[in-house]
Amino acid sequence: MTLALVETAAKIAFVFGLNIGVFAPLLGWVERKQSAVMQDRIGADRADVFGFTIIGLFHTMSDTIKLIFKEDFIPRGADRIMHTAAPALALIPALVAFTVIPFGGHYTLWGHNVNLVVADLDVGALFVFAISSLAAYGVVLAGWSSNNNWSFLGGLRAAAQMFSYEVAMGLTIIGLVMFYQSLSLVTIVEKQNEFWHWGIIWHWPAFILYFTCAIAENKRIPFDVPEAESELVAGYFTEYSGMKFIMFWMAEFVEVVTISALCVVLFFGGHHLPFVTDAELISGLGGALYPNFANLAAMGIGILTFIVKVIILIFIQMTIRWTLPRFRYDQVMALGWKLVLPASLIWIFIVGVGILSGIMPRP
Amino acid sequence: MGMTPEEKALGDSVIFTQLDKVIGWGRKYSFFLYPFITACCGMEFMSVAGPRYDLDRFGAALPRFSPRQADLLMVVGTISHRQAPILVKVYNQMTEPKWVFAFGACTISGGMYDNYATVQGIDTLIPVDIYVPGCPPRPEMVLDGLIRLQEKVAGQRGQMGLQKGIAPVGEADDRIVTGGEGSI
Amino acid sequence: MATKIKKIRRNVTLTLWEQSYVPEILRGMYITLEHFFINLWGLILEFAWSGREDRKIATVYYPEESVTPPPAYRGRPVLVLGADGNEKCVACGLCEAACPPQCISIIGAERANGERYPLRYTLDGTRCIFCGRCEEACPKEAIVMSDDWRNLCEYDRSKMIYEKADLLVPEEKLAGRLAFIRDKAFGKDRY
């Protein structure tokens, strides 16, 4: 009993430590540096500690230090409790959604069965979508509680955009669920053991649709109308400064990681190396002679593969962010309701026909 | 910057000076700009923020268009008397700590426009931390100014004393600063 | 008449594939990624291999590097110090009259041998717009726009009022600029 508790605590610490401690500051650095190298310039690289500037990584530290000591501001006439609670409501769902995402497979270490996911739910996919839709509350509350016209407009726009793309996002996954016959993310990853069973092979339209909906849900460019810099001052977080502002920022980055992780789990085989199944990996590392060591090494390789795939998808999202201009608001709505939703419904139909007729062989 | 009562009591103890240095380091390498651009100096600002003379190298690249989130108010371009209340309002809306960067001759002293319509130096309205002359200043001069401002920010003592609720400019008489002597 | 006529689609209705914006997005990403990888390769080469020449990005790393301004560049105005240790200025007041923001103020006096000289020469650095009219107006080549633009920023506005002592620069250092203005006035390209 205590062993299970320790194991869960270790997994939670790993997941949240990785998210908040590594990925969120790193994404801040990536955003500046990647945009800089893309734009023929060099980004932030001057913050130095004792003369060492490690390609600008200290700038995230200086940003954080500065924002901690900035004045904490609540506008006059604003609802104090809501104003303070909104950033937390935006950040927590993005972190919690990571609890059902498997970052590794099943390994047997010293007789104990380790499943590298914090919570092995039977309805993992549904859980993720349900929790992500809570993030809309944070945004709407932020917009409304600021007692400011522009924040209010930004919050309204954000609410409409997030709700319309959530509908389509759920529907794009149904084709995959029919294909893998399970809602549990752990089962979906297990079934992607072979390379030809990866989700991207048969379901690449669903990947494009899901990626679009996820970026729209996260309010990243090209869908960052709620935060439209040239239109709404700063949208729904105009009246936020200091730590609350950085919580919104961090929520956006953490959600980038969550989206990438979900795409990896659903479409790109999770922690599996391409063309190498789990069993082959363990036996290749000496599974017959040293089972514990082989399992440990396979676990390490699995986690590393997962992280590398997540990083590649983050890179793609950042490239899209720095390449595309912002959509107009009516274009965003038209895309959501008139293109993505019918396309996802048609894709469900096509997948159904394919499975019943035997064209798409189920793994 | 004011000093908290604890700082006044402990004076120059080594904890506070080291903390001041760390906070000063953090603040100097991450300015969030508010570019208050009105006129031709904006061209040079764009050039400074562009790839050739990159403002992002000093950490000062993210323009936050909300005064609540910005640290550095860069006043770029001529300020007329009609624009002056807007400038003061934006300055009052900024959260502490904040600094003001007077970019170009028009903001330092009215520049070429010594007439009835132009404010003769924005330090008659708001307290200014660094003046960068030029019409418009060369991008390297702007970066010079930013480096000197970084030295000033890093050297400030009492960094933890945030002044909440200090009287906004325009209501307290002792915040109005007259221009330097000898201006013609 | 021999030019190829390019057919332009007017009144465009997008095909379904185009309406999903995917081809355009991929084309845009190709362009930015091309820039990204070429610049990244240049940075890696510079760090690990040869050095500055391999760098493909356009940034000038001020304050370690800076751009040499061209000969016509107008930096801060300086008074020329002649070889005999006196300034060349005769306090005629033409620069004071020509200055658009009226930032120059001169009080002249006479020396024992009859030469005029500026007793007090004040240039208001807060108002100077670096236009160069003082240089054009001066009959004695006594004030020129040097190519110096460093260390002009101040914390305090009153320190930017420059007196004669702040403005004097020996003639040898300004040889390039003096040659330039002579060429402008007497060279074959003068108007």
XYZ file of C-alpha atoms in Angstrom:
738
model
C 0.000 0.000 0.000
C 2.719 2.451 0.957
C 4.742 1.377 -2.062
C 1.870 2.317 -4.343
C 1.593 5.670 -2.574
C 5.294 6.358 -2.943
C 5.143 5.384 -6.577
C 2.220 7.687 -7.266
C 3.898 10.516 -5.415
C 7.035 10.008 -7.482
C 5.056 10.036 -10.699
C 3.166 13.190 -9.704
C 6.405 14.874 -8.723
C 7.975 13.896 -12.018
C 5.066 15.095 -14.142
C 4.545 18.396 -12.382
C 8.218 19.014 -11.928
C 8.776 18.462 -15.610
C 5.886 20.697 -16.548
C 6.361 23.673 -14.288
C 10.040 23.391 -13.615
C 11.397 22.508 -17.025
C 8.898 23.024 -19.775
C 7.255 26.301 -18.806
C 10.481 28.339 -18.388
C 12.016 26.556 -21.351
C 9.081 27.475 -23.544
C 9.497 31.108 -22.606
C 13.101 30.870 -23.744
C 12.155 28.934 -26.892
C 9.590 31.535 -27.850
C 12.160 34.328 -27.766
C 15.053 32.442 -29.275
C 13.195 30.589 -31.972
C 11.456 33.736 -33.115
C 14.786 35.522 -33.105
C 16.648 32.979 -35.213
C 13.692 32.843 -37.571
C 13.732 36.616 -37.931
C 17.451 36.845 -38.744
C 18.446 38.209 -35.383
C 19.749 36.867 -32.136
C 17.417 36.849 -29.207
C 17.958 37.540 -25.549
C 21.451 36.480 -24.630
C 22.847 39.026 -22.231
C 21.667 38.029 -18.803
C 24.775 36.711 -17.150
C 25.580 35.164 -13.812
C 29.250 35.626 -12.963
C 30.022 36.179 -16.603
C 28.278 33.095 -17.996
C 25.471 33.668 -20.424
C 24.184 30.247 -21.336
C 22.548 31.238 -24.597
C 20.052 33.347 -22.766
C 18.492 30.843 -20.389
C 19.042 33.194 -17.481
C 16.549 35.594 -18.973
C 13.674 33.395 -17.859
C 15.085 33.601 -14.371
C 15.336 37.380 -14.511
C 11.805 37.609 -15.879
C 10.517 35.525 -13.011
C 12.416 37.520 -10.376
C 11.138 40.755 -11.774
C 7.549 39.627 -11.970
C 7.575 38.308 -8.410
C 8.542 41.717 -7.079
C 6.146 43.717 -9.186
C 3.194 45.454 -7.636
C 0.143 43.283 -7.336
C -2.714 45.205 -8.824
C -6.481 44.902 -8.463
C -8.507 47.541 -10.283
C -10.975 49.728 -8.455
C -14.472 48.335 -8.653
C -13.284 44.869 -9.580
C -14.469 41.744 -7.875
C -11.427 40.957 -5.723
C -12.027 37.258 -5.191
C -12.740 36.515 -8.829
C -9.865 38.658 -9.997
C -7.458 36.700 -7.839
C -8.984 33.299 -8.572
C -9.079 33.591 -12.342
C -5.398 32.897 -13.065
C -5.502 29.834 -10.858
C -8.589 28.609 -12.682
C -6.737 29.018 -15.970
C -3.565 27.268 -14.805
C -4.895 24.303 -12.849
C -6.861 22.523 -15.613
C -3.865 22.592 -17.919
C -1.765 20.867 -15.250
C -4.438 18.409 -14.156
C -5.033 17.198 -17.713
C -1.566 15.725 -17.615
C -2.487 13.144 -15.006
C -4.032 10.710 -17.483
C -1.393 11.031 -20.176
C 0.908 8.003 -20.201
C 4.523 8.963 -20.570
C 5.751 5.397 -20.660
C 4.451 1.841 -20.833
C 4.216 -1.103 -18.457
C 7.460 -2.301 -16.932
C 8.239 -4.965 -14.358
C 10.808 -3.728 -11.866
C 11.856 -6.128 -9.136
C 8.571 -8.019 -9.309
C 6.539 -4.835 -9.106
C 4.412 -3.759 -12.048
C 4.968 -0.112 -12.884
C 2.528 1.733 -15.134
C 3.936 5.099 -16.123
C 0.791 7.143 -15.866
C -0.389 9.019 -12.799
C -4.003 7.875 -13.064
C -5.035 4.983 -15.281
C -8.614 5.956 -15.987
C -10.899 3.962 -18.259
C -12.217 7.168 -19.797
C -8.926 9.016 -20.092
C -9.702 10.840 -23.337
C -13.026 12.084 -22.005
C -11.378 13.217 -18.784
C -8.837 15.301 -20.652
C -11.464 17.123 -22.664
C -13.665 17.674 -19.664
C -10.837 19.197 -17.649
C -9.585 21.369 -20.512
C -12.982 22.932 -20.892
C -12.673 24.224 -17.338
C -9.928 26.536 -18.527
C -12.590 28.623 -20.210
C -13.857 29.628 -16.776
C -10.560 31.210 -15.888
C -10.557 33.320 -19.000
C -14.135 34.469 -18.745
C -13.775 35.335 -15.074
C -10.620 37.278 -15.802
C -12.368 39.261 -18.470
C -15.476 39.966 -16.436
C -13.922 40.691 -13.064
C -11.552 43.355 -14.339
C -14.180 46.082 -14.529
C -12.809 47.124 -17.891
C -14.533 47.278 -21.277
C -11.670 45.817 -23.244
C -11.102 42.934 -20.868
C -14.778 42.149 -20.996
C -14.761 42.047 -24.777
C -11.673 39.887 -24.732
C -13.267 37.510 -22.262
C -16.425 37.229 -24.352
C -14.463 36.540 -27.482
C -12.399 33.957 -25.663
C -15.487 32.223 -24.315
C -17.136 31.982 -27.711
C -13.980 30.776 -29.378
C -13.127 28.180 -26.756
C -16.600 26.722 -26.584
C -16.999 26.420 -30.321
C -13.678 24.650 -30.770
C -14.250 22.298 -27.856
C -17.225 20.761 -29.629
C -15.186 20.043 -32.731
C -12.215 18.823 -30.702
C -14.226 16.088 -29.055
C -15.639 14.946 -32.367
C -12.281 14.654 -34.110
C -11.152 12.037 -31.625
C -14.159 9.775 -32.074
C -12.699 8.268 -35.226
C -9.614 7.278 -33.255
C -11.688 5.876 -30.431
C -13.595 3.708 -32.886
C -10.340 2.559 -34.407
C -8.651 1.632 -31.112
C -11.880 0.544 -29.430
C -11.099 2.246 -26.153
C -11.308 5.626 -24.494
C -8.424 4.882 -22.193
C -5.246 6.607 -23.282
C -3.124 3.819 -21.826
C -4.854 1.254 -24.059
C -4.490 3.509 -27.093
C -0.752 3.791 -26.500
C -0.416 0.049 -25.925
C -2.096 -0.671 -29.233
C 0.409 1.549 -31.055
C 3.205 -0.901 -30.424
C 3.869 -1.475 -34.112
C 4.728 1.456 -36.325
C 1.919 0.701 -38.781
C -0.641 0.993 -35.997
C 0.260 4.561 -35.152
C -2.646 6.943 -35.339
C -1.024 9.213 -37.901
C -0.915 6.508 -40.569
C -4.657 6.171 -41.088
C -5.934 9.253 -39.298
C -3.878 12.132 -40.591
C -6.991 14.263 -41.382
C -8.043 13.835 -37.787
C -4.587 14.991 -36.735
C -4.862 18.177 -38.771
C -8.334 18.879 -37.442
C -7.409 18.076 -33.869
C -4.271 20.213 -34.030
C -6.268 23.164 -35.344
C -8.888 22.822 -32.638
C -6.281 22.448 -29.928
C -4.372 25.563 -30.991
C -7.662 27.468 -31.103
C -8.547 26.181 -27.648
C -5.241 27.382 -26.315
C -5.668 30.861 -27.788
C -2.305 30.778 -29.519
C -1.638 32.624 -32.723
C -3.223 32.332 -35.291
C -6.255 32.151 -32.999
C -5.259 34.700 -30.393
C -8.213 37.016 -30.884
C -8.976 37.105 -27.140
C -5.587 38.574 -26.565
C -5.462 40.608 -29.730
C -2.658 43.004 -29.110
C -3.512 45.526 -31.711
C -7.213 45.498 -31.039
C -7.941 45.016 -27.404
C -4.924 46.436 -25.547
C -4.185 43.054 -24.058
C -7.549 41.387 -24.066
C -8.722 39.549 -21.023
C -5.578 40.006 -19.000
C -5.226 43.757 -19.372
C -5.578 44.430 -15.675
C -3.183 41.774 -14.465
C 0.379 42.402 -13.410
C 3.121 40.547 -11.624
C 2.559 36.987 -10.470
C -0.995 36.714 -11.762
C 0.139 37.719 -15.212
C 2.843 35.118 -15.192
C 0.283 32.511 -14.144
C -1.725 33.231 -17.296
C 1.416 33.081 -19.356
C 2.481 29.839 -17.734
C -0.998 28.388 -18.258
C -0.674 29.040 -21.965
C 2.732 27.356 -22.140
C 1.686 24.390 -20.021
C -1.282 23.900 -22.280
C 1.033 23.898 -25.295
C 2.863 20.997 -23.649
C -0.414 19.217 -22.824
C -1.625 19.521 -26.406
C 1.654 18.219 -27.732
C 1.608 15.338 -25.271
C -1.943 14.417 -26.264
C -1.050 14.500 -29.948
C 1.936 12.266 -29.272
C -0.157 9.800 -27.296
C -3.024 9.649 -29.759
C -1.256 9.895 -33.085
C 2.470 9.341 -32.744
C 2.753 6.211 -30.686
C 3.395 7.618 -27.224
C 6.684 6.336 -25.924
C 7.288 3.736 -28.607
C 10.278 3.950 -30.849
C 9.278 3.538 -34.470
C 9.798 0.026 -35.837
C 10.818 -1.336 -32.429
C 8.189 -2.935 -30.230
C 8.389 -2.960 -26.443
C 9.248 -6.617 -26.238
C 12.021 -6.302 -28.808
C 13.454 -3.361 -26.894
C 13.532 -5.151 -23.576
C 15.006 -8.316 -25.001
C 17.490 -6.281 -27.000
C 18.750 -4.645 -23.829
C 19.473 -7.990 -22.225
C 16.042 -8.833 -20.875
C 16.692 -12.510 -20.419
C 19.820 -12.066 -18.324
C 19.200 -8.848 -16.406
C 15.432 -8.240 -16.439
C 15.481 -5.403 -13.931
C 18.221 -3.475 -15.649
C 16.656 -4.044 -19.069
C 13.284 -2.842 -17.829
C 14.846 0.209 -16.214
C 16.747 1.069 -19.353
C 13.651 0.536 -21.503
C 11.735 2.816 -19.143
C 14.374 5.508 -19.535
C 14.381 5.178 -23.296
C 10.594 5.262 -23.375
C 10.424 8.475 -21.348
C 13.142 10.026 -23.485
C 11.359 9.116 -26.708
C 8.166 10.625 -25.370
C 9.917 13.858 -24.431
C 11.648 14.097 -27.803
C 8.360 13.672 -29.646
C 6.701 16.283 -27.433
C 9.548 18.676 -28.152
C 9.161 18.174 -31.904
C 5.467 18.968 -31.692
C 6.158 22.021 -29.515
C 8.606 23.178 -32.175
C 5.913 22.839 -34.822
C 3.468 24.823 -32.710
C 6.019 27.573 -32.136
C 6.784 27.738 -35.857
C 3.102 28.128 -36.625
C 2.878 30.836 -33.995
C 5.650 32.902 -35.505
C 4.625 32.362 -39.123
C 0.944 33.074 -39.349
C -0.990 36.321 -38.936
C -3.989 36.490 -36.726
C -7.390 35.382 -37.962
C -10.216 37.886 -37.940
C -12.873 37.035 -35.421
C -15.571 36.089 -37.918
C -13.042 33.966 -39.771
C -12.292 32.113 -36.531
C -15.960 31.397 -35.917
C -16.589 30.438 -39.541
C -13.648 28.067 -39.499
C -14.851 26.432 -36.311
C -18.444 25.925 -37.172
C -18.481 25.741 -40.941
C -15.316 23.834 -41.689
C -13.899 21.886 -38.780
C -17.176 20.600 -37.351
C -18.606 19.237 -40.632
C -15.191 17.882 -41.568
C -14.908 15.976 -38.313
C -18.409 14.558 -38.742
C -17.587 13.456 -42.277
C -14.389 11.885 -41.004
C -16.310 9.881 -38.417
C -18.516 8.607 -41.223
C -15.508 7.684 -43.356
C -13.826 5.870 -40.474
C -17.030 3.961 -39.771
C -17.315 2.850 -43.384
C -13.642 1.955 -43.458
C -13.770 -0.169 -40.341
C -16.952 -2.000 -41.322
C -15.741 -2.706 -44.818
C -12.362 -3.903 -43.564
C -10.274 -1.266 -45.378
C -8.906 0.044 -42.063
C -7.676 -3.021 -40.198
C -8.135 -2.501 -36.454
C -5.064 -3.240 -34.324
C 12.156 53.876 -4.457
C 11.154 53.929 -0.813
C 12.440 51.698 1.933
C 10.250 49.375 3.911
C 10.341 49.866 7.707
C 12.332 46.667 8.012
C 14.937 48.000 5.657
C 15.189 51.262 7.540
C 15.743 49.353 10.757
C 18.313 46.925 9.411
C 19.998 49.506 7.282
C 22.786 48.264 5.100
C 22.875 44.719 6.335
C 24.379 42.252 3.947
C 21.158 40.319 3.342
C 19.360 43.323 1.990
C 22.226 44.501 -0.140
C 22.607 41.048 -1.689
C 18.871 40.817 -2.202
C 18.935 44.254 -3.773
C 21.611 43.082 -6.162
C 19.657 39.987 -7.167
C 16.435 41.882 -7.683
C 18.296 44.608 -9.524
C 19.828 41.992 -11.779
C 16.426 40.509 -12.493
C 14.852 43.877 -13.198
C 17.590 45.106 -15.444
C 17.536 42.157 -17.782
C 13.834 42.026 -18.341
C 12.210 45.316 -19.146
C 8.706 45.060 -20.459
C 8.426 48.092 -22.677
C 5.455 50.333 -23.186
C 6.345 52.125 -26.403
C 4.366 55.358 -26.265
C 5.109 56.327 -29.840
C 3.708 59.492 -31.342
C 6.056 60.749 -34.055
C 9.135 60.275 -36.223
C 11.278 58.796 -33.467
C 9.049 55.771 -33.860
C 10.950 54.954 -37.030
C 14.146 54.638 -35.081
C 12.382 52.640 -32.409
C 11.256 50.186 -35.039
C 14.786 50.082 -36.322
C 16.149 49.370 -32.852
C 13.668 46.576 -32.355
C 14.453 45.157 -35.780
C 16.996 42.494 -36.624
C 19.985 44.736 -37.210
C 20.224 46.430 -33.826
C 18.306 43.942 -31.797
C 16.633 45.271 -28.665
C 15.789 41.725 -27.647
C 19.423 41.017 -26.803
C 19.055 43.107 -23.667
C 15.899 41.295 -22.708
C 13.775 44.318 -23.495
C 11.883 43.050 -26.474
C 8.414 42.190 -25.359
C 6.217 45.249 -25.746
C 3.334 44.872 -23.356
C 0.575 47.097 -24.531
C -1.128 47.203 -21.224
C 0.281 49.743 -18.742
C -0.375 47.389 -15.862
C 2.155 44.930 -17.154
C 4.828 47.274 -18.442
C 7.927 48.502 -16.619
C 9.550 50.926 -18.963
C 7.571 53.756 -20.469
C 9.429 54.798 -23.586
C 8.106 58.180 -24.641
C 8.988 58.323 -28.312
C 8.124 61.418 -30.265
C 6.736 64.898 -29.711
C 4.178 65.343 -26.968
C 1.711 68.129 -27.600
C -0.332 69.810 -24.915
C -3.348 67.849 -26.034
C -1.512 64.585 -25.674
C -0.085 65.450 -22.270
C -3.048 64.312 -20.094
C -3.024 60.995 -21.933
C 0.653 60.522 -21.190
C 0.137 61.334 -17.530
C -2.801 58.952 -17.347
C -0.804 56.116 -18.859
C 2.054 56.827 -16.460
C -0.281 56.741 -13.483
C -1.779 53.475 -14.637
C 1.555 51.718 -14.736
C 2.320 49.464 -11.814
C 5.415 49.947 -9.694
C 8.323 49.735 -10.239
C 8.456 51.802 -13.350
C 10.967 53.861 -15.247
C 10.637 56.451 -17.991
C 12.900 56.693 -21.007
C 12.842 60.026 -22.866
C 13.612 59.169 -26.462
C 14.550 61.979 -28.794
C 15.011 65.731 -28.539
C 11.295 66.514 -28.503
C 10.713 64.656 -25.292
C 13.771 66.013 -23.508
C 13.026 69.667 -24.050
C 10.568 70.217 -26.831
C 13.418 69.989 -29.343
C 12.915 72.073 -32.413
C 9.323 72.947 -31.523
C 9.642 75.831 -29.124
C 6.028 76.938 -29.573
C 2.640 77.080 -27.941
C 1.606 73.554 -28.881
C 4.462 71.390 -27.645
C 5.288 70.350 -24.121
C 8.773 71.657 -23.429
C 10.174 68.472 -22.016
C 8.170 65.635 -20.537
C 9.924 65.975 -17.204
C 7.519 68.820 -16.596
C 4.857 66.122 -16.490
C 6.383 62.878 -15.264
C 9.719 61.972 -13.652
C 12.219 60.814 -16.262
C 15.048 58.375 -15.650
C 17.197 58.707 -18.744
C 17.361 61.194 -21.581
C 18.521 60.141 -25.037
C 19.153 63.089 -27.366
C 18.999 62.999 -31.118
C 16.541 63.730 -33.820
C 15.982 60.853 -34.072
C 18.720 59.153 -32.057
C 20.798 56.552 -33.805
C 19.896 52.994 -32.768
C 23.263 52.635 -31.073
C 22.510 55.727 -29.006
C 19.248 54.177 -27.886
C 21.088 51.030 -26.854
C 23.624 53.217 -25.035
C 20.750 54.805 -23.172
C 19.297 51.409 -22.338
C 22.642 50.196 -21.004
C 22.958 53.268 -18.772
C 19.415 52.734 -17.561
C 20.288 49.145 -16.764
C 23.210 50.382 -14.671
C 20.891 52.740 -12.835
C 18.291 50.048 -12.206
C 20.829 47.537 -11.009
C 22.321 50.049 -8.620
C 19.120 51.105 -6.941
C 18.878 50.423 -3.244
C 15.706 49.531 -1.462
C 14.365 47.436 -4.303
C 11.876 45.632 -2.142
C 10.040 48.735 -1.064
C 7.242 48.883 -3.528
C 5.339 52.095 -3.325
C 1.723 51.186 -3.413
C -0.679 54.028 -3.430
C 1.823 56.803 -3.977
C 0.007 59.906 -5.108
C -0.279 59.867 -8.876
C 1.568 62.529 -10.767
C -0.443 65.636 -11.239
C -2.017 65.725 -7.841
C 1.013 66.065 -5.590
C 2.891 69.266 -6.254
C 6.279 68.027 -5.191
C 6.383 65.531 -8.075
C 6.363 68.236 -10.719
C 9.942 68.767 -11.792
C 10.981 71.869 -13.708
C 13.422 71.662 -16.561
C 17.183 72.080 -16.110
C 18.683 75.557 -15.918
C 20.072 77.182 -18.957
C 17.459 75.927 -21.410
C 17.049 78.586 -23.985
C 3.523 41.960 -77.646
C 5.858 39.071 -77.103
C 5.390 39.088 -73.312
C 3.754 36.033 -71.838
C 0.306 36.806 -70.536
C -0.069 35.425 -67.050
C -3.560 34.267 -66.234
C -4.714 35.798 -62.957
C -7.625 34.320 -61.084
C -10.011 37.112 -60.273
C -13.112 36.798 -58.122
C -11.487 33.880 -56.449
C -13.621 31.314 -54.773
C -11.353 29.034 -52.863
C -11.431 25.312 -53.403
C -12.145 23.204 -50.367
C -8.514 22.280 -49.959
C -7.498 25.913 -50.168
C -10.230 26.922 -47.771
C -8.685 24.837 -45.086
C -5.615 27.078 -45.437
C -3.346 24.068 -45.132
C -1.288 24.589 -48.313
C -0.712 28.231 -47.517
C 0.251 27.458 -43.948
C 2.739 24.876 -45.134
C 4.202 27.314 -47.626
C 4.595 29.960 -44.935
C 6.173 27.504 -42.561
C 8.597 26.444 -45.250
C 9.818 30.018 -45.641
C 10.294 30.639 -41.928
C 11.866 27.261 -41.321
C 14.282 27.901 -44.158
C 15.394 31.107 -42.412
C 15.532 29.288 -39.098
C 17.736 26.434 -40.173
C 20.094 28.549 -42.286
C 20.604 30.990 -39.407
C 20.967 28.186 -36.886
C 23.593 26.508 -39.018
C 25.434 29.800 -39.294
C 25.381 30.193 -35.502
C 26.623 26.661 -34.904
C 29.424 27.158 -37.411
C 30.404 30.431 -35.814
C 30.515 28.916 -32.369
C 32.283 25.712 -33.205
C 34.307 26.403 -36.290
C 35.525 29.601 -37.825
C 33.989 32.713 -36.379
C 32.341 35.930 -37.386
C 32.250 35.458 -41.152
C 30.039 32.431 -40.947
C 27.333 34.227 -39.093
C 24.266 34.539 -41.265
C 22.107 36.709 -39.046
C 22.180 40.412 -39.613
C 22.573 41.647 -36.054
C 25.310 44.044 -35.049
C 26.296 43.156 -31.504
C 26.430 46.636 -30.031
C 28.313 47.534 -27.762
C 30.951 45.005 -28.729
C 30.664 45.754 -32.422
C 29.344 48.802 -34.156
C 28.796 50.121 -37.609
C 31.200 52.710 -39.047
C 29.032 55.573 -40.187
C 29.525 56.897 -43.716
C 31.484 60.145 -44.258
C 28.339 62.247 -44.571
C 27.047 61.196 -41.166
C 26.215 64.059 -38.792
C 27.163 63.258 -35.236
C 27.412 65.758 -32.406
C 28.610 69.250 -33.268
C 32.134 70.107 -32.055
C 34.307 73.211 -32.074
C 37.583 72.871 -33.923
C 40.736 73.551 -31.900
C 43.428 74.965 -34.147
C 47.083 74.071 -34.058
C 47.958 77.188 -32.086
C 45.794 76.081 -29.159
C 42.963 78.525 -29.828
C 39.578 77.734 -31.226
C 38.984 78.745 -34.813
C 35.648 80.321 -33.965
C 35.483 84.105 -34.355
C 32.087 84.502 -32.657
C 30.404 85.866 -35.769
C 27.038 84.429 -34.732
C 26.144 82.882 -38.091
C 25.656 79.446 -36.543
C 23.471 80.977 -33.871
C 21.303 82.517 -36.552
C 21.195 79.419 -38.716
C 20.295 76.920 -35.958
C 16.631 75.871 -36.345
C 15.925 75.124 -32.661
C 18.098 78.107 -31.645
C 20.226 76.036 -29.347
C 23.511 77.964 -29.773
C 24.236 80.994 -27.672
C 27.433 83.025 -28.111
C 28.979 85.864 -26.165
C 31.916 87.257 -28.093
C 34.960 89.197 -26.968
C 38.114 90.589 -28.473
C 41.658 89.609 -27.756
C 44.482 92.026 -27.348
C 45.663 91.557 -30.937
C 42.245 92.313 -32.333
C 41.107 88.753 -32.954
C 37.546 87.947 -31.962
C 36.844 84.831 -29.993
C 33.847 83.379 -28.187
C 33.981 84.252 -24.519
C 31.098 81.903 -23.858
C 29.765 79.324 -26.335
C 26.768 77.354 -25.154
C 25.203 74.572 -27.156
C 22.013 73.150 -25.691
C 22.296 69.402 -26.237
C 18.683 68.901 -25.273
C 17.530 70.871 -28.266
C 20.114 70.086 -30.926
C 18.581 68.223 -33.821
C 21.889 67.303 -35.480
C 20.876 68.978 -38.737
C 24.298 70.415 -39.619
C 23.211 73.932 -40.524
C 25.729 75.417 -38.145
C 28.469 73.594 -40.023
C 27.124 74.820 -43.352
C 26.816 78.414 -42.142
C 30.236 78.705 -40.544
C 32.690 80.727 -42.665
C 35.744 79.579 -40.729
C 35.237 75.773 -40.577
C 35.119 76.285 -36.839
C 32.161 74.047 -36.003
C 31.757 70.665 -37.653
C 29.526 67.671 -37.141
C 31.868 64.999 -35.886
C 31.124 61.318 -36.280
C 30.816 60.871 -32.537
C 27.539 59.746 -31.076
C 28.593 57.943 -27.930
C 28.013 58.848 -24.308
C 25.421 61.464 -25.009
C 22.707 60.043 -22.753
C 22.359 61.465 -19.269
C 20.317 60.867 -16.168
C 19.935 64.577 -15.590
C 18.864 67.074 -18.189
C 20.957 69.916 -16.856
C 24.138 68.020 -17.677
C 23.369 68.185 -21.381
C 24.098 71.905 -21.756
C 27.529 71.944 -23.354
C 29.944 74.797 -22.777
C 32.982 75.605 -24.883
C 35.257 73.287 -22.931
C 33.008 70.297 -23.645
C 32.939 71.012 -27.334
C 36.578 71.578 -28.278
C 38.259 68.851 -30.339
C 41.737 69.127 -31.903
C 41.872 69.680 -35.639
C 43.788 66.487 -36.438
C 40.964 64.322 -35.181
C 38.475 65.985 -37.487
C 40.519 65.761 -40.663
C 38.069 63.390 -42.321
C 35.101 65.609 -41.737
C 36.957 68.744 -42.803
C 37.972 67.055 -46.032
C 34.368 66.067 -46.566
C 32.944 69.548 -46.152
C 35.627 71.039 -48.354
C 34.733 68.526 -51.003
C 31.080 69.403 -50.580
C 31.759 73.107 -50.976
C 34.470 73.130 -53.651
C 34.398 69.656 -55.133
C 33.187 68.850 -58.589
C 29.791 67.722 -57.339
C 28.797 70.986 -55.775
C 25.553 72.426 -56.844
